[in-house]
Amino acid sequence: MAGYSPANPESVFTYGAPHLKFGHGASEEIGYDLSQTGAKRVLVVTDPGVAATGSPQRVADQMTTFGIEAHVFDGAHVEPTDESLQFAVDWAREHGPWDAIVAVGGGSSIDTAKAVNLLTTNSGELMDYVNKPVGGGRAPENPLHPLIAVPTTTGTGAESTTICVLDVLSQKVKTGISHVRLRPTMAVVDPALTLTQPAGVTAAAGMDILCHALESYTARGYTTFERKQPEERVPYCGANPIADMWSEKAMSLLAESFREAVRDGSDEEARGRMAMAATFAGMGFGNAGVHIPHANAYPIAGRVKDFHPKDYPADEPMVPHGMSVALTAPEAFRFTFDANPERHRRAAQLLDPRADEPSDAAEYLPGVLTALMRDIDIPNGIGAVGYEESDIPDLVGGTMKQQRLLATAPKDVTEDDLAGVLTRSLDLW
Ligand SMILES: NC(=O)c1ccc[n+]([C@@H]2O[C@H](COP(=O)([O-])OP(=O)(O)OC[C@H]3O[C@@H](n4cnc5c(N)ncnc54)[C@H](O)[C@@H]3O)[C@@H](O)[C@H]2O)c1
Ligand SMILES: [Zn+2]
């Protein structure tokens, strides 16, 4: 195992998760669930694409039957920016006060709801709370409103996590707001709401699930950190026995459903397994953390030039989160293999029990990943989304800013290591 040797090793890890209601029809009980909180006026946050499926309005309508006044805000931006979050916060402040918030949508709507919740319960402005050094890194002083998160994609796990991800346009960086109070009070995961996800979204969001599971499973173990004081504890502890269990199960569920859900979106069994995989992976990475593929994803998404992925809003160029994570994953796991060969082998077996193990064990996991990516139509490397060799230094610079994520990598990562991973990811097959 490549070398972390803390003087005073950590012996404690933590586990946090929201209350969870899972299953077909779970979203039909939200009106009742909210009525139990005493809420009288509730804001439903969504984006225009999800609003068009009718699900957010159906959720709002149930509340009315319990005497709760519900308002739908459908202005969440797909992949939120500081400007889009500000717009949502201004709207919510102007039309409030609210007793509770419900997010119906993918990570974009859920993260928008987290920011709205924070800034309708606490003073100050968005940038005060954004992680340092981009923002002020302030912690909320007041408790937030109850937030029910209802994912309609099978991807981010944002319904379980303590972060809100945003693109700070002026600084060309993606970063987050991270605090335990941001975690939704309840996650309602209803696979029926995911049936309308287009194939391109299912593929990209599904790669996000896969990388959450794989990165937490291969993350630096919690005992390899120096022991923390109670006030220093962070939600991300590194790989630990509880997160490992969720990650392993998420990978097995993906093996049984990912290709099927992309090929036939109406396959209810596959959709159910994908929804469970997303939830399980969220519970894993939400406590262990992610590393190199996610760190690379931030500049890959943030510095996009002119790529327009199929099945996403066509008005602006974007590399969707799950796609931006996937594009360097095969090379990242080739690089981390020697830090823990057994975990990389086990992950490959879980993700594709039928794949033959190559004679060079380091090739096993990258091979399983690229075979899957080809089958579900993920672009062939960062070259296919518009990057060239001359962009590598800027991308490396952007990744190096994600030290919070790189700190969970299973071995030290230098600028040269990242340049190698990114260059070899220009095309993958
Ligand atoms: N907070 C976290 O823990 C966390 C973790 C990972 C990613 N993220 C963030 O989440 C965002 C990505 O979220 P996502 O991948 O879930 O997708 P998304 O919310 O960005 O949605 C993608 C597209 O799919 C559409 N869509 C969603 N559900 C649909 C449905 N059921 N039917 C039809 N269309 C549907 C949306 O309208 C949108 O056009 C990124 O901003 C990413 O950075 C957050
Ligand atoms: Zn992710």
Coordinates of N, CA and C in Angstrom, one line a residue, residues 33 54-55 65 69 74 93 105 116 118 169 177 214-215 232-233 247-248 262 290 328 372 412:
D33 N -46.4 13.4 4.6 CA -45.2 13.6 5.4 C -45.0 15.1 5.8
G54 N -44.4 16.9 -15.4 CA -45.6 17.0 -14.5 C -45.4 16.6 -13.1
S55 N -44.3 15.9 -12.8 CA -44.0 15.4 -11.4 C -44.1 16.5 -10.4
T65 N -54.2 19.0 -0.7 CA -55.2 18.2 0.0 C -55.0 18.1 1.5
E69 N -50.2 25.3 1.5 CA -50.1 26.1 0.3 C -48.8 25.8 -0.3
D74 N -39.9 26.9 -11.0 CA -39.2 25.9 -12.0 C -38.0 26.6 -12.7
R93 N -36.8 34.6 -1.4 CA -36.8 35.6 -0.4 C -38.0 36.6 -0.6
G105 N -36.3 16.8 -8.8 CA -35.4 16.9 -9.9 C -34.1 16.2 -9.7
V116 N -31.2 27.7 -1.6 CA -32.4 28.5 -1.2 C -32.7 28.3 0.3
L118 N -30.6 27.4 2.7 CA -29.6 28.1 3.5 C -29.8 29.6 3.6
L169 N -19.1 31.7 -12.0 CA -18.8 32.1 -13.4 C -17.6 33.0 -13.5
I177 N -20.7 24.5 -1.6 CA -21.0 24.9 -0.2 C -21.2 23.6 0.5
L214 N -17.0 3.8 -6.9 CA -15.6 3.4 -7.1 C -14.6 4.3 -6.4
E215 N -14.9 5.6 -6.5 CA -13.9 6.5 -5.8 C -14.0 6.4 -4.3
E232 N -12.8 19.2 14.5 CA -12.2 19.2 13.1 C -12.9 18.1 12.2
R233 N -13.8 17.4 12.7 CA -14.4 16.3 11.9 C -15.1 16.8 10.7
S247 N -20.9 1.0 -1.1 CA -20.3 1.1 -2.5 C -20.3 -0.2 -3.2
E248 N -20.0 -1.3 -2.5 CA -19.9 -2.6 -3.1 C -21.3 -3.0 -3.6
V262 N -30.2 2.3 -20.0 CA -29.9 3.2 -21.1 C -30.5 2.7 -22.3
V290 N -14.8 11.4 -2.5 CA -14.4 11.0 -3.8 C -13.1 11.6 -4.1
T328 N -12.1 10.8 -17.3 CA -10.7 10.5 -16.9 C -10.7 9.3 -15.9
L372 N -17.9 -0.5 -20.9 CA -19.2 0.1 -20.5 C -19.4 1.4 -21.2
D412 N -0.4 10.1 -3.1 CA -0.1 11.5 -3.4 C -0.3 11.7 -4.9

